[in-house]
Amino acid sequence: MRQNFTYLDFVYYHMALIKFTSKGIYCAQGDFYIDPWKPVNYAVTTHGHSDHVKSGNKAYLCHELTKSILNHRLGPDLNIQTLPYHKQITINGVKLSLVPAGHVIGSAQIRLEYKGEICVISGDYKVEYDGITTQFEPVKCHTFVSESTFGLPIYKWQPQQEVFAQIKDWISGNRDKNKTSVLTAYSLGKAQRLMKGLEGYGDIYVHSSIANLNEGFLHSGVNLPETIRITPETRKEELQKGIVIVPPALSDGRWIKTLTSPATAVCSGWMQVRAGRRWQSADAGFALSDHADWPGLLSAIKATEAERVYITHGFTATFSKYLNEIGIESEEVKTQYGNEEEEEEKS
Amino acid sequence: MKRFAELIQQLETSNKTNDKIAALVDYFNEADDLDKPYVIAMFTGKRPKRPVSTALIKLWAVELSEIPEWLFTESYHNVGDLSETIALILPPPVQISDRKLHEWIKDLALLNGQDDTHKKAFIVNAWNSLETRERFIFNKLISGNFRIGVSNKMLVNALAKQSTIESSKIMHSIMGKWEPSDITYNDLIAGVHVNTDNSWPYPFCLAYALESEPASLGEPKEWQAEWKWDGIRGQIIKRNGELFIWSRGEELVTDQFPELHFLANELPDGTVLDGEILSVKEGKVQAFSILQQRLNRKTINKAQLNDAPVGFYTYDLLEHKGRDLREDPLATRRQLLEQTIQQLQTQDIVALSPIVIFSDWTSLAKLREGARELNSEGIMLKKLDSLYHSGRKRGDWWKWKINPYTVDTVMIYAQKGSGRRANFYTDYTFAVRDGDQLITVAKAYSGLTDAEIKEVDRFVKKNAVEKFGPVRTVKPELVFEIAFEGIAESKRHKAGLALRFPRIARWRKDKKADEINTLDDLRQLLQSTL
Ligand SMILES: [Zn+2]
Ligand SMILES: [Zn+2]
């Protein structure tokens, strides 16, 4: 195929636009980083999860809806520039735009173009439309940087309406037994997704860390289902009749034990595997993820028609080996992403 | 099948015994009557003959899912269960079947003896007609190996609740000889089959581990102390001229131990002994590793009979002259047991497990220290007025084990865990020093806190030297104290020996890799136990 094109040519040709450095993904031409894990001058941010955005950067660029998250998490006095999806800006000749990643509200793929060379950094993404996050759009490019959180063929999600039907069954079973249904979900992303999926199925009570994020979104004009913030005054009987959503950090905590016979459920892609469900001390596990599953990753990557695919956090080695075998040139890169579910703030 | 898959999911996700029992009761109230005996058989470990080999199943799954074999293997390492890996990896079903569980089981049994083409057609068609959860069940049916944390006791409690038949009766019934294809659910739990069967054993009475000091048990004179033997718990039954030996795994093992067959002539009819199958040479109990040479063998040769002669140390008498003694106090049962054993003509092979005489708890604690020299695991404490319970009951019987052996080792390999732990290295291999080499002696998974696991994980990611598939060779730096219950010679291991039940006792951050134990240390330990 590439007869007069050596591997090194290839590297020089494509690597000009981004480099993988010890601080993060770097665009030398534009002198900015994408999701750096060490402080830099200019951080282009894919989304608000704590493994993709750190404090201490001099300036941030992110999607409009990510701003309130950064302010909420990193502090009010940040130098943040925002963009809507698809609006192009130019930084020292590099054309930059944000493309919906479908991962969580405000999540974006970063599209870079320089002298006709296109590179897309996906951040985290999912392909299925969840009803609340702008849907993922594949972008044709030469180089694609993809996550691989669920990059094994055992991870194939059921359509979300089926998962939500199971969650609703579980909730109604709890109601029959006078148990309080407590769902643990990451406060950015999964929580809003559950709110949407369970809208109309009962009053939804959310922990304050989720309520705070929701308020930010409401301010920015996002249409969210109605929820009730849990306060010390909230009566346990109300919670028992409703649906409670709390961040994972609270799942083993004392607060849950004060509820009227709580039944807990974890909603995460890891719940696809029995061993994952067993490791949780929850009463139920539902495989609901904001990351692409195996078919999702493959379809997204094929749709980019990229000549080279870099694989960040997840099953990097396995996934890139497989891509190479099916004829997509690929390489794993070491990053510090991938602990989004571990580093939930303890509030 | 759907209903059963639902039951399995409920059992797996609830971690409270009461919820599990409730799920079982619901199941036995709602399920198809013909399915129920099969479910009981499965949960009590009655295995049908495996109709298709694992290798073939795997081959067909790889073929059908159109992925390379290495990727299947990686996936399997991640899931940790072959049946589940296959269930998850196959393409979605093309049709949906509502066949019953017992129909699937019967059809699977019919595959035995058919050619591979037939087998494949059947299995592939099944996979294509079942959703993920049911496929997993189906794969487990093929392997016959269904462990999902339902103990016999739990199952029996659920059946008792569902049927209002007394639980000890149900325990008898399901432990007896029966075939799920030949008995109805109602007959099975009513025990229609067991009274005519000479072989039926009693459920074993089991002890809890004593975690507090024995002084908390009260007056020493209310207790009987015995050595805790490390063999195979067994029940010997003589009824109507026939002898049966059951192991605690509820297996009939009569043929494996010809040394005990003399009991068929010497025990009176209507006698049931509870005791421990041990290897005994010249009156001395041997280490478990010696007995192991005699286990799970189809045939036994002269050399094996010589090297590992078997004896039976009796603990209890459950049936005397055809009368069920379990409601009599231990003191009475022991007296009758002593009479029974003394009346045997052949001496020494079947013996009384000696009572340890003690006056106060401190002196018993001293005696317990010497347990290892007798190849005993510690002391059993039984209340003199205790009845013989079915299964475990807190308070009457306690096992007071001696502390495990320990060895300081260094971690040399690490492997990622599964499921949510898939991002962490959680499974480790440990080595001791042999000259300037490191020799693997144990693999262990458990024993560290989550925080420690994350710390080890960071170390592994930074210090990985080589990759073999999912396994990483790491710089030999981290020292761990490994606890284990015993040590045995082993030709399969490079070290020439193997540890029993190894687990991580603690992470010795205070030690360096040159301070770990040597292979010689372990060899000496092995010699001292032989
Ligand atoms: Zn994320
Ligand atoms: Zn991520």
PDB file of N, CA and C in Angstrom, chain A residues 149 151-156 158 179 248 262 266 268 270-285 294 314-315 317-319 321-322 325 332 334 338-339 341-342, chain B residues 9 12-16 19 66-68 70-71 74-76 78-79 81 84-85 88-92 131 136 140 147-148 416 418-424 450 453-454 461 467 472:
ATOM      1  N   THR A 149     -10.830   1.774  27.401  1.00  0.00           N
ATOM      2  CA  THR A 149     -11.264   1.329  28.737  1.00  0.00           C
ATOM      3  C   THR A 149     -11.916  -0.062  28.680  1.00  0.00           C
ATOM      4  N   GLY A 151     -11.752  -2.243  25.982  1.00  0.00           N
ATOM      5  CA  GLY A 151     -11.246  -2.794  24.739  1.00  0.00           C
ATOM      6  C   GLY A 151     -11.003  -4.291  24.765  1.00  0.00           C
ATOM      7  N   LEU A 152     -11.996  -5.035  25.183  1.00  0.00           N
ATOM      8  CA  LEU A 152     -11.947  -6.503  25.089  1.00  0.00           C
ATOM      9  C   LEU A 152     -13.304  -6.963  24.547  1.00  0.00           C
ATOM     10  N   PRO A 153     -13.301  -8.044  23.748  1.00  0.00           N
ATOM     11  CA  PRO A 153     -14.576  -8.448  23.112  1.00  0.00           C
ATOM     12  C   PRO A 153     -15.636  -8.952  24.094  1.00  0.00           C
ATOM     13  N   ILE A 154     -15.292  -9.090  25.361  1.00  0.00           N
ATOM     14  CA  ILE A 154     -16.322  -9.486  26.339  1.00  0.00           C
ATOM     15  C   ILE A 154     -17.209  -8.305  26.711  1.00  0.00           C
ATOM     16  N   TYR A 155     -16.766  -7.107  26.378  1.00  0.00           N
ATOM     17  CA  TYR A 155     -17.562  -5.933  26.733  1.00  0.00           C
ATOM     18  C   TYR A 155     -18.422  -5.506  25.553  1.00  0.00           C
ATOM     19  N   LYS A 156     -19.645  -6.001  25.572  1.00  0.00           N
ATOM     20  CA  LYS A 156     -20.620  -5.610  24.553  1.00  0.00           C
ATOM     21  C   LYS A 156     -21.867  -5.188  25.305  1.00  0.00           C
ATOM     22  N   GLN A 158     -25.586  -4.077  26.353  1.00  0.00           N
ATOM     23  CA  GLN A 158     -26.968  -4.234  25.914  1.00  0.00           C
ATOM     24  C   GLN A 158     -27.481  -2.844  25.567  1.00  0.00           C
ATOM     25  N   LYS A 179     -37.808  -1.492  50.574  1.00  0.00           N
ATOM     26  CA  LYS A 179     -36.387  -1.155  50.628  1.00  0.00           C
ATOM     27  C   LYS A 179     -36.145   0.168  49.905  1.00  0.00           C
ATOM     28  N   PRO A 248     -19.919   7.106  44.012  1.00  0.00           N
ATOM     29  CA  PRO A 248     -19.349   5.848  44.515  1.00  0.00           C
ATOM     30  C   PRO A 248     -18.630   6.001  45.853  1.00  0.00           C
ATOM     31  N   PRO A 262     -31.643  -0.206  53.043  1.00  0.00           N
ATOM     32  CA  PRO A 262     -31.132   0.192  51.733  1.00  0.00           C
ATOM     33  C   PRO A 262     -30.763  -1.011  50.864  1.00  0.00           C
ATOM     34  N   VAL A 266     -24.664  -0.821  41.741  1.00  0.00           N
ATOM     35  CA  VAL A 266     -23.587  -0.106  41.070  1.00  0.00           C
ATOM     36  C   VAL A 266     -23.887  -0.115  39.573  1.00  0.00           C
ATOM     37  N   SER A 268     -22.057   0.450  36.207  1.00  0.00           N
ATOM     38  CA  SER A 268     -20.736   0.650  35.619  1.00  0.00           C
ATOM     39  C   SER A 268     -20.483  -0.467  34.617  1.00  0.00           C
ATOM     40  N   TRP A 270     -17.993  -2.220  34.334  1.00  0.00           N
ATOM     41  CA  TRP A 270     -17.312  -3.370  34.945  1.00  0.00           C
ATOM     42  C   TRP A 270     -18.295  -4.407  35.443  1.00  0.00           C
ATOM     43  N   MET A 271     -19.554  -3.998  35.593  1.00  0.00           N
ATOM     44  CA  MET A 271     -20.569  -4.920  36.093  1.00  0.00           C
ATOM     45  C   MET A 271     -20.943  -5.980  35.049  1.00  0.00           C
ATOM     46  N   GLN A 272     -20.376  -5.849  33.845  1.00  0.00           N
ATOM     47  CA  GLN A 272     -20.604  -6.836  32.801  1.00  0.00           C
ATOM     48  C   GLN A 272     -20.086  -8.207  33.214  1.00  0.00           C
ATOM     49  N   VAL A 273     -19.047  -8.227  34.030  1.00  0.00           N
ATOM     50  CA  VAL A 273     -18.386  -9.484  34.389  1.00  0.00           C
ATOM     51  C   VAL A 273     -18.751  -9.848  35.823  1.00  0.00           C
ATOM     52  N   ARG A 274     -19.007 -11.114  36.064  1.00  0.00           N
ATOM     53  CA  ARG A 274     -19.443 -11.545  37.399  1.00  0.00           C
ATOM     54  C   ARG A 274     -18.429 -11.169  38.465  1.00  0.00           C
ATOM     55  N   ALA A 275     -17.136 -11.356  38.132  1.00  0.00           N
ATOM     56  CA  ALA A 275     -16.111 -11.045  39.126  1.00  0.00           C
ATOM     57  C   ALA A 275     -16.188  -9.565  39.514  1.00  0.00           C
ATOM     58  N   GLY A 276     -16.532  -8.719  38.561  1.00  0.00           N
ATOM     59  CA  GLY A 276     -16.679  -7.292  38.842  1.00  0.00           C
ATOM     60  C   GLY A 276     -17.847  -7.040  39.774  1.00  0.00           C
ATOM     61  N   ARG A 277     -18.924  -7.765  39.557  1.00  0.00           N
ATOM     62  CA  ARG A 277     -20.084  -7.588  40.429  1.00  0.00           C
ATOM     63  C   ARG A 277     -19.784  -8.080  41.836  1.00  0.00           C
ATOM     64  N   ARG A 278     -19.065  -9.192  41.894  1.00  0.00           N
ATOM     65  CA  ARG A 278     -18.771  -9.761  43.218  1.00  0.00           C
ATOM     66  C   ARG A 278     -17.868  -8.870  44.046  1.00  0.00           C
ATOM     67  N   TRP A 279     -16.985  -8.144  43.359  1.00  0.00           N
ATOM     68  CA  TRP A 279     -16.015  -7.349  44.095  1.00  0.00           C
ATOM     69  C   TRP A 279     -16.691  -6.176  44.798  1.00  0.00           C
ATOM     70  N   GLN A 280     -17.832  -5.808  44.295  1.00  0.00           N
ATOM     71  CA  GLN A 280     -18.587  -4.720  44.906  1.00  0.00           C
ATOM     72  C   GLN A 280     -19.374  -5.279  46.074  1.00  0.00           C
ATOM     73  N   SER A 281     -19.552  -4.449  47.075  1.00  0.00           N
ATOM     74  CA  SER A 281     -20.384  -4.941  48.174  1.00  0.00           C
ATOM     75  C   SER A 281     -21.843  -4.596  47.919  1.00  0.00           C
ATOM     76  N   ALA A 282     -22.172  -4.254  46.684  1.00  0.00           N
ATOM     77  CA  ALA A 282     -23.540  -3.842  46.360  1.00  0.00           C
ATOM     78  C   ALA A 282     -24.464  -5.042  46.227  1.00  0.00           C
ATOM     79  N   ASP A 283     -25.772  -4.743  46.271  1.00  0.00           N
ATOM     80  CA  ASP A 283     -26.763  -5.802  46.129  1.00  0.00           C
ATOM     81  C   ASP A 283     -27.054  -6.114  44.668  1.00  0.00           C
ATOM     82  N   ALA A 284     -26.722  -5.187  43.795  1.00  0.00           N
ATOM     83  CA  ALA A 284     -26.967  -5.430  42.373  1.00  0.00           C
ATOM     84  C   ALA A 284     -25.951  -4.664  41.547  1.00  0.00           C
ATOM     85  N   GLY A 285     -25.725  -5.113  40.334  1.00  0.00           N
ATOM     86  CA  GLY A 285     -24.802  -4.422  39.436  1.00  0.00           C
ATOM     87  C   GLY A 285     -25.419  -4.348  38.051  1.00  0.00           C
ATOM     88  N   TRP A 294     -16.702  -2.811  22.998  1.00  0.00           N
ATOM     89  CA  TRP A 294     -15.807  -3.343  21.955  1.00  0.00           C
ATOM     90  C   TRP A 294     -16.308  -3.011  20.544  1.00  0.00           C
ATOM     91  N   GLY A 314      -6.689   1.858  29.264  1.00  0.00           N
ATOM     92  CA  GLY A 314      -7.599   0.728  29.146  1.00  0.00           C
ATOM     93  C   GLY A 314      -6.798  -0.519  28.822  1.00  0.00           C
ATOM     94  N   PHE A 315      -7.367  -1.364  27.947  1.00  0.00           N
ATOM     95  CA  PHE A 315      -6.655  -2.575  27.541  1.00  0.00           C
ATOM     96  C   PHE A 315      -5.761  -2.232  26.353  1.00  0.00           C
ATOM     97  N   ALA A 317      -2.539  -2.653  25.332  1.00  0.00           N
ATOM     98  CA  ALA A 317      -1.684  -3.592  24.604  1.00  0.00           C
ATOM     99  C   ALA A 317      -2.537  -4.530  23.763  1.00  0.00           C
ATOM    100  N   THR A 318      -3.555  -5.093  24.400  1.00  0.00           N
ATOM    101  CA  THR A 318      -4.420  -6.053  23.720  1.00  0.00           C
ATOM    102  C   THR A 318      -5.134  -5.400  22.537  1.00  0.00           C
ATOM    103  N   PHE A 319      -5.687  -4.243  22.810  1.00  0.00           N
ATOM    104  CA  PHE A 319      -6.506  -3.605  21.784  1.00  0.00           C
ATOM    105  C   PHE A 319      -5.651  -3.184  20.589  1.00  0.00           C
ATOM    106  N   LYS A 321      -2.801  -4.451  19.655  1.00  0.00           N
ATOM    107  CA  LYS A 321      -2.348  -5.655  18.962  1.00  0.00           C
ATOM    108  C   LYS A 321      -3.440  -6.137  17.991  1.00  0.00           C
ATOM    109  N   TYR A 322      -4.668  -6.128  18.490  1.00  0.00           N
ATOM    110  CA  TYR A 322      -5.768  -6.590  17.643  1.00  0.00           C
ATOM    111  C   TYR A 322      -5.939  -5.676  16.431  1.00  0.00           C
ATOM    112  N   GLU A 325      -3.562  -6.461  13.852  1.00  0.00           N
ATOM    113  CA  GLU A 325      -3.886  -7.717  13.160  1.00  0.00           C
ATOM    114  C   GLU A 325      -4.980  -7.535  12.121  1.00  0.00           C
ATOM    115  N   GLU A 332       0.267   1.408  21.365  1.00  0.00           N
ATOM    116  CA  GLU A 332      -0.224   1.821  22.683  1.00  0.00           C
ATOM    117  C   GLU A 332       0.638   2.958  23.203  1.00  0.00           C
ATOM    118  N   LYS A 334       1.532   5.308  26.776  1.00  0.00           N
ATOM    119  CA  LYS A 334       1.325   5.393  28.225  1.00  0.00           C
ATOM    120  C   LYS A 334       0.805   6.778  28.586  1.00  0.00           C
ATOM    121  N   GLY A 338      -7.456   7.210  33.231  1.00  0.00           N
ATOM    122  CA  GLY A 338      -8.037   5.898  33.476  1.00  0.00           C
ATOM    123  C   GLY A 338      -8.424   5.605  34.896  1.00  0.00           C
ATOM    124  N   ASN A 339      -8.308   6.584  35.769  1.00  0.00           N
ATOM    125  CA  ASN A 339      -8.749   6.322  37.140  1.00  0.00           C
ATOM    126  C   ASN A 339      -9.960   7.153  37.520  1.00  0.00           C
ATOM    127  N   GLU A 341     -12.952   6.575  37.956  1.00  0.00           N
ATOM    128  CA  GLU A 341     -13.901   6.085  38.931  1.00  0.00           C
ATOM    129  C   GLU A 341     -13.260   5.899  40.298  1.00  0.00           C
ATOM    130  N   GLU A 342     -11.950   6.029  40.343  1.00  0.00           N
ATOM    131  CA  GLU A 342     -11.265   5.857  41.624  1.00  0.00           C
ATOM    132  C   GLU A 342     -11.169   7.180  42.374  1.00  0.00           C
TER     133      GLU A 342
ATOM    134  N   GLN B   9     -28.427 -15.233  39.131  1.00  0.00           N
ATOM    135  CA  GLN B   9     -28.037 -13.832  39.242  1.00  0.00           C
ATOM    136  C   GLN B   9     -28.375 -13.281  40.634  1.00  0.00           C
ATOM    137  N   GLU B  12     -25.888 -14.577  43.100  1.00  0.00           N
ATOM    138  CA  GLU B  12     -24.554 -14.007  42.958  1.00  0.00           C
ATOM    139  C   GLU B  12     -24.472 -12.561  43.405  1.00  0.00           C
ATOM    140  N   THR B  13     -25.570 -11.840  43.275  1.00  0.00           N
ATOM    141  CA  THR B  13     -25.475 -10.428  43.619  1.00  0.00           C
ATOM    142  C   THR B  13     -25.824 -10.149  45.070  1.00  0.00           C
ATOM    143  N   SER B  14     -26.570 -11.050  45.715  1.00  0.00           N
ATOM    144  CA  SER B  14     -26.876 -10.748  47.116  1.00  0.00           C
ATOM    145  C   SER B  14     -25.763 -11.317  47.972  1.00  0.00           C
ATOM    146  N   ASN B  15     -25.356 -10.555  48.980  1.00  0.00           N
ATOM    147  CA  ASN B  15     -24.307 -11.110  49.837  1.00  0.00           C
ATOM    148  C   ASN B  15     -24.814 -11.392  51.254  1.00  0.00           C
ATOM    149  N   LYS B  16     -26.129 -11.362  51.402  1.00  0.00           N
ATOM    150  CA  LYS B  16     -26.683 -11.718  52.706  1.00  0.00           C
ATOM    151  C   LYS B  16     -27.358 -13.087  52.608  1.00  0.00           C
ATOM    152  N   ASP B  19     -31.132 -13.178  52.146  1.00  0.00           N
ATOM    153  CA  ASP B  19     -31.598 -12.836  50.795  1.00  0.00           C
ATOM    154  C   ASP B  19     -31.442 -14.027  49.864  1.00  0.00           C
ATOM    155  N   GLU B  66     -15.375 -15.305  15.848  1.00  0.00           N
ATOM    156  CA  GLU B  66     -14.503 -14.702  14.829  1.00  0.00           C
ATOM    157  C   GLU B  66     -13.443 -13.771  15.410  1.00  0.00           C
ATOM    158  N   ILE B  67     -12.811 -14.204  16.486  1.00  0.00           N
ATOM    159  CA  ILE B  67     -11.683 -13.457  17.022  1.00  0.00           C
ATOM    160  C   ILE B  67     -10.488 -14.389  17.086  1.00  0.00           C
ATOM    161  N   PRO B  68      -9.265 -13.832  17.083  1.00  0.00           N
ATOM    162  CA  PRO B  68      -8.106 -14.717  17.190  1.00  0.00           C
ATOM    163  C   PRO B  68      -8.055 -15.400  18.559  1.00  0.00           C
ATOM    164  N   TRP B  70      -5.646 -15.830  20.650  1.00  0.00           N
ATOM    165  CA  TRP B  70      -4.950 -15.131  21.733  1.00  0.00           C
ATOM    166  C   TRP B  70      -5.873 -14.119  22.411  1.00  0.00           C
ATOM    167  N   LEU B  71      -6.765 -13.535  21.624  1.00  0.00           N
ATOM    168  CA  LEU B  71      -7.667 -12.534  22.189  1.00  0.00           C
ATOM    169  C   LEU B  71      -8.708 -13.207  23.083  1.00  0.00           C
ATOM    170  N   GLU B  74      -6.811 -13.833  26.279  1.00  0.00           N
ATOM    171  CA  GLU B  74      -6.709 -12.597  27.076  1.00  0.00           C
ATOM    172  C   GLU B  74      -8.038 -12.308  27.777  1.00  0.00           C
ATOM    173  N   SER B  75      -9.097 -12.468  27.029  1.00  0.00           N
ATOM    174  CA  SER B  75     -10.426 -12.214  27.597  1.00  0.00           C
ATOM    175  C   SER B  75     -10.698 -13.167  28.751  1.00  0.00           C
ATOM    176  N   TYR B  76     -10.320 -14.415  28.523  1.00  0.00           N
ATOM    177  CA  TYR B  76     -10.517 -15.415  29.572  1.00  0.00           C
ATOM    178  C   TYR B  76      -9.735 -15.054  30.836  1.00  0.00           C
ATOM    179  N   ASN B  78      -9.104 -12.223  31.821  1.00  0.00           N
ATOM    180  CA  ASN B  78      -9.771 -11.095  32.444  1.00  0.00           C
ATOM    181  C   ASN B  78     -11.041 -11.501  33.179  1.00  0.00           C
ATOM    182  N   VAL B  79     -11.758 -12.447  32.599  1.00  0.00           N
ATOM    183  CA  VAL B  79     -13.032 -12.856  33.189  1.00  0.00           C
ATOM    184  C   VAL B  79     -12.800 -13.865  34.312  1.00  0.00           C
ATOM    185  N   ASP B  81     -13.285 -17.073  34.128  1.00  0.00           N
ATOM    186  CA  ASP B  81     -14.201 -18.212  34.096  1.00  0.00           C
ATOM    187  C   ASP B  81     -14.505 -18.513  32.640  1.00  0.00           C
ATOM    188  N   GLU B  84     -18.197 -18.222  31.410  1.00  0.00           N
ATOM    189  CA  GLU B  84     -18.633 -16.830  31.329  1.00  0.00           C
ATOM    190  C   GLU B  84     -17.989 -16.125  30.142  1.00  0.00           C
ATOM    191  N   THR B  85     -16.700 -16.394  29.925  1.00  0.00           N
ATOM    192  CA  THR B  85     -16.014 -15.782  28.787  1.00  0.00           C
ATOM    193  C   THR B  85     -16.746 -16.115  27.497  1.00  0.00           C
ATOM    194  N   LEU B  88     -20.027 -14.309  27.080  1.00  0.00           N
ATOM    195  CA  LEU B  88     -19.910 -12.885  26.767  1.00  0.00           C
ATOM    196  C   LEU B  88     -19.372 -12.635  25.364  1.00  0.00           C
ATOM    197  N   ILE B  89     -18.553 -13.540  24.883  1.00  0.00           N
ATOM    198  CA  ILE B  89     -17.804 -13.261  23.669  1.00  0.00           C
ATOM    199  C   ILE B  89     -18.564 -13.636  22.394  1.00  0.00           C
ATOM    200  N   LEU B  90     -19.520 -14.544  22.513  1.00  0.00           N
ATOM    201  CA  LEU B  90     -20.246 -14.990  21.324  1.00  0.00           C
ATOM    202  C   LEU B  90     -21.111 -13.858  20.771  1.00  0.00           C
ATOM    203  N   PRO B  91     -21.372 -13.902  19.460  1.00  0.00           N
ATOM    204  CA  PRO B  91     -22.285 -12.904  18.892  1.00  0.00           C
ATOM    205  C   PRO B  91     -23.696 -13.080  19.478  1.00  0.00           C
ATOM    206  N   PRO B  92     -24.508 -12.043  19.401  1.00  0.00           N
ATOM    207  CA  PRO B  92     -25.841 -12.130  19.999  1.00  0.00           C
ATOM    208  C   PRO B  92     -26.661 -13.274  19.399  1.00  0.00           C
ATOM    209  N   GLU B 131     -29.710 -16.067  25.435  1.00  0.00           N
ATOM    210  CA  GLU B 131     -29.074 -14.773  25.723  1.00  0.00           C
ATOM    211  C   GLU B 131     -27.918 -14.993  26.706  1.00  0.00           C
ATOM    212  N   PHE B 136     -24.401 -18.600  29.788  1.00  0.00           N
ATOM    213  CA  PHE B 136     -23.481 -18.877  30.884  1.00  0.00           C
ATOM    214  C   PHE B 136     -23.940 -20.126  31.642  1.00  0.00           C
ATOM    215  N   LYS B 140     -22.146 -23.816  31.960  1.00  0.00           N
ATOM    216  CA  LYS B 140     -21.901 -24.452  33.253  1.00  0.00           C
ATOM    217  C   LYS B 140     -22.512 -25.854  33.279  1.00  0.00           C
ATOM    218  N   ARG B 147     -20.408 -23.838  40.981  1.00  0.00           N
ATOM    219  CA  ARG B 147     -20.220 -23.365  42.349  1.00  0.00           C
ATOM    220  C   ARG B 147     -20.670 -21.918  42.413  1.00  0.00           C
ATOM    221  N   ILE B 148     -21.697 -21.663  43.173  1.00  0.00           N
ATOM    222  CA  ILE B 148     -22.124 -20.272  43.255  1.00  0.00           C
ATOM    223  C   ILE B 148     -22.416 -19.906  44.699  1.00  0.00           C
ATOM    224  N   LYS B 416      -2.767  -9.282  36.220  1.00  0.00           N
ATOM    225  CA  LYS B 416      -3.931  -8.451  36.526  1.00  0.00           C
ATOM    226  C   LYS B 416      -5.098  -9.290  37.017  1.00  0.00           C
ATOM    227  N   SER B 418      -9.422  -9.596  37.690  1.00  0.00           N
ATOM    228  CA  SER B 418     -10.476  -9.626  36.696  1.00  0.00           C
ATOM    229  C   SER B 418     -11.559  -8.626  37.060  1.00  0.00           C
ATOM    230  N   GLY B 419     -12.456  -8.403  36.136  1.00  0.00           N
ATOM    231  CA  GLY B 419     -13.583  -7.510  36.366  1.00  0.00           C
ATOM    232  C   GLY B 419     -13.124  -6.122  36.723  1.00  0.00           C
ATOM    233  N   ARG B 420     -13.676  -5.591  37.788  1.00  0.00           N
ATOM    234  CA  ARG B 420     -13.371  -4.221  38.128  1.00  0.00           C
ATOM    235  C   ARG B 420     -11.907  -4.071  38.544  1.00  0.00           C
ATOM    236  N   ARG B 421     -11.319  -5.205  38.968  1.00  0.00           N
ATOM    237  CA  ARG B 421      -9.911  -5.157  39.328  1.00  0.00           C
ATOM    238  C   ARG B 421      -9.012  -5.345  38.119  1.00  0.00           C
ATOM    239  N   ALA B 422      -9.648  -5.359  36.936  1.00  0.00           N
ATOM    240  CA  ALA B 422      -8.882  -5.666  35.737  1.00  0.00           C
ATOM    241  C   ALA B 422      -7.769  -4.663  35.496  1.00  0.00           C
ATOM    242  N   ASN B 423      -7.880  -3.483  36.079  1.00  0.00           N
ATOM    243  CA  ASN B 423      -6.829  -2.503  35.871  1.00  0.00           C
ATOM    244  C   ASN B 423      -5.714  -2.610  36.894  1.00  0.00           C
ATOM    245  N   PHE B 424      -5.830  -3.553  37.808  1.00  0.00           N
ATOM    246  CA  PHE B 424      -4.833  -3.672  38.863  1.00  0.00           C
ATOM    247  C   PHE B 424      -4.151  -5.025  38.819  1.00  0.00           C
ATOM    248  N   ASP B 450      -7.004  -2.930  49.968  1.00  0.00           N
ATOM    249  CA  ASP B 450      -7.141  -2.248  48.679  1.00  0.00           C
ATOM    250  C   ASP B 450      -6.028  -1.223  48.483  1.00  0.00           C
ATOM    251  N   ILE B 453      -2.932  -3.040  47.573  1.00  0.00           N
ATOM    252  CA  ILE B 453      -3.010  -3.533  46.195  1.00  0.00           C
ATOM    253  C   ILE B 453      -2.638  -2.413  45.229  1.00  0.00           C
ATOM    254  N   LYS B 454      -3.165  -1.216  45.487  1.00  0.00           N
ATOM    255  CA  LYS B 454      -2.859  -0.095  44.593  1.00  0.00           C
ATOM    256  C   LYS B 454      -1.366   0.254  44.628  1.00  0.00           C
ATOM    257  N   LYS B 461       3.685  -1.623  37.706  1.00  0.00           N
ATOM    258  CA  LYS B 461       3.642  -0.866  36.452  1.00  0.00           C
ATOM    259  C   LYS B 461       4.979  -0.172  36.190  1.00  0.00           C
ATOM    260  N   LYS B 467       7.098  -9.136  29.659  1.00  0.00           N
ATOM    261  CA  LYS B 467       5.685  -9.477  29.545  1.00  0.00           C
ATOM    262  C   LYS B 467       5.552 -10.872  28.972  1.00  0.00           C
ATOM    263  N   ARG B 472       3.476 -10.207  34.169  1.00  0.00           N
ATOM    264  CA  ARG B 472       4.626  -9.306  34.167  1.00  0.00           C
ATOM    265  C   ARG B 472       5.692  -9.837  35.113  1.00  0.00           C
TER     266      ARG B 472
END
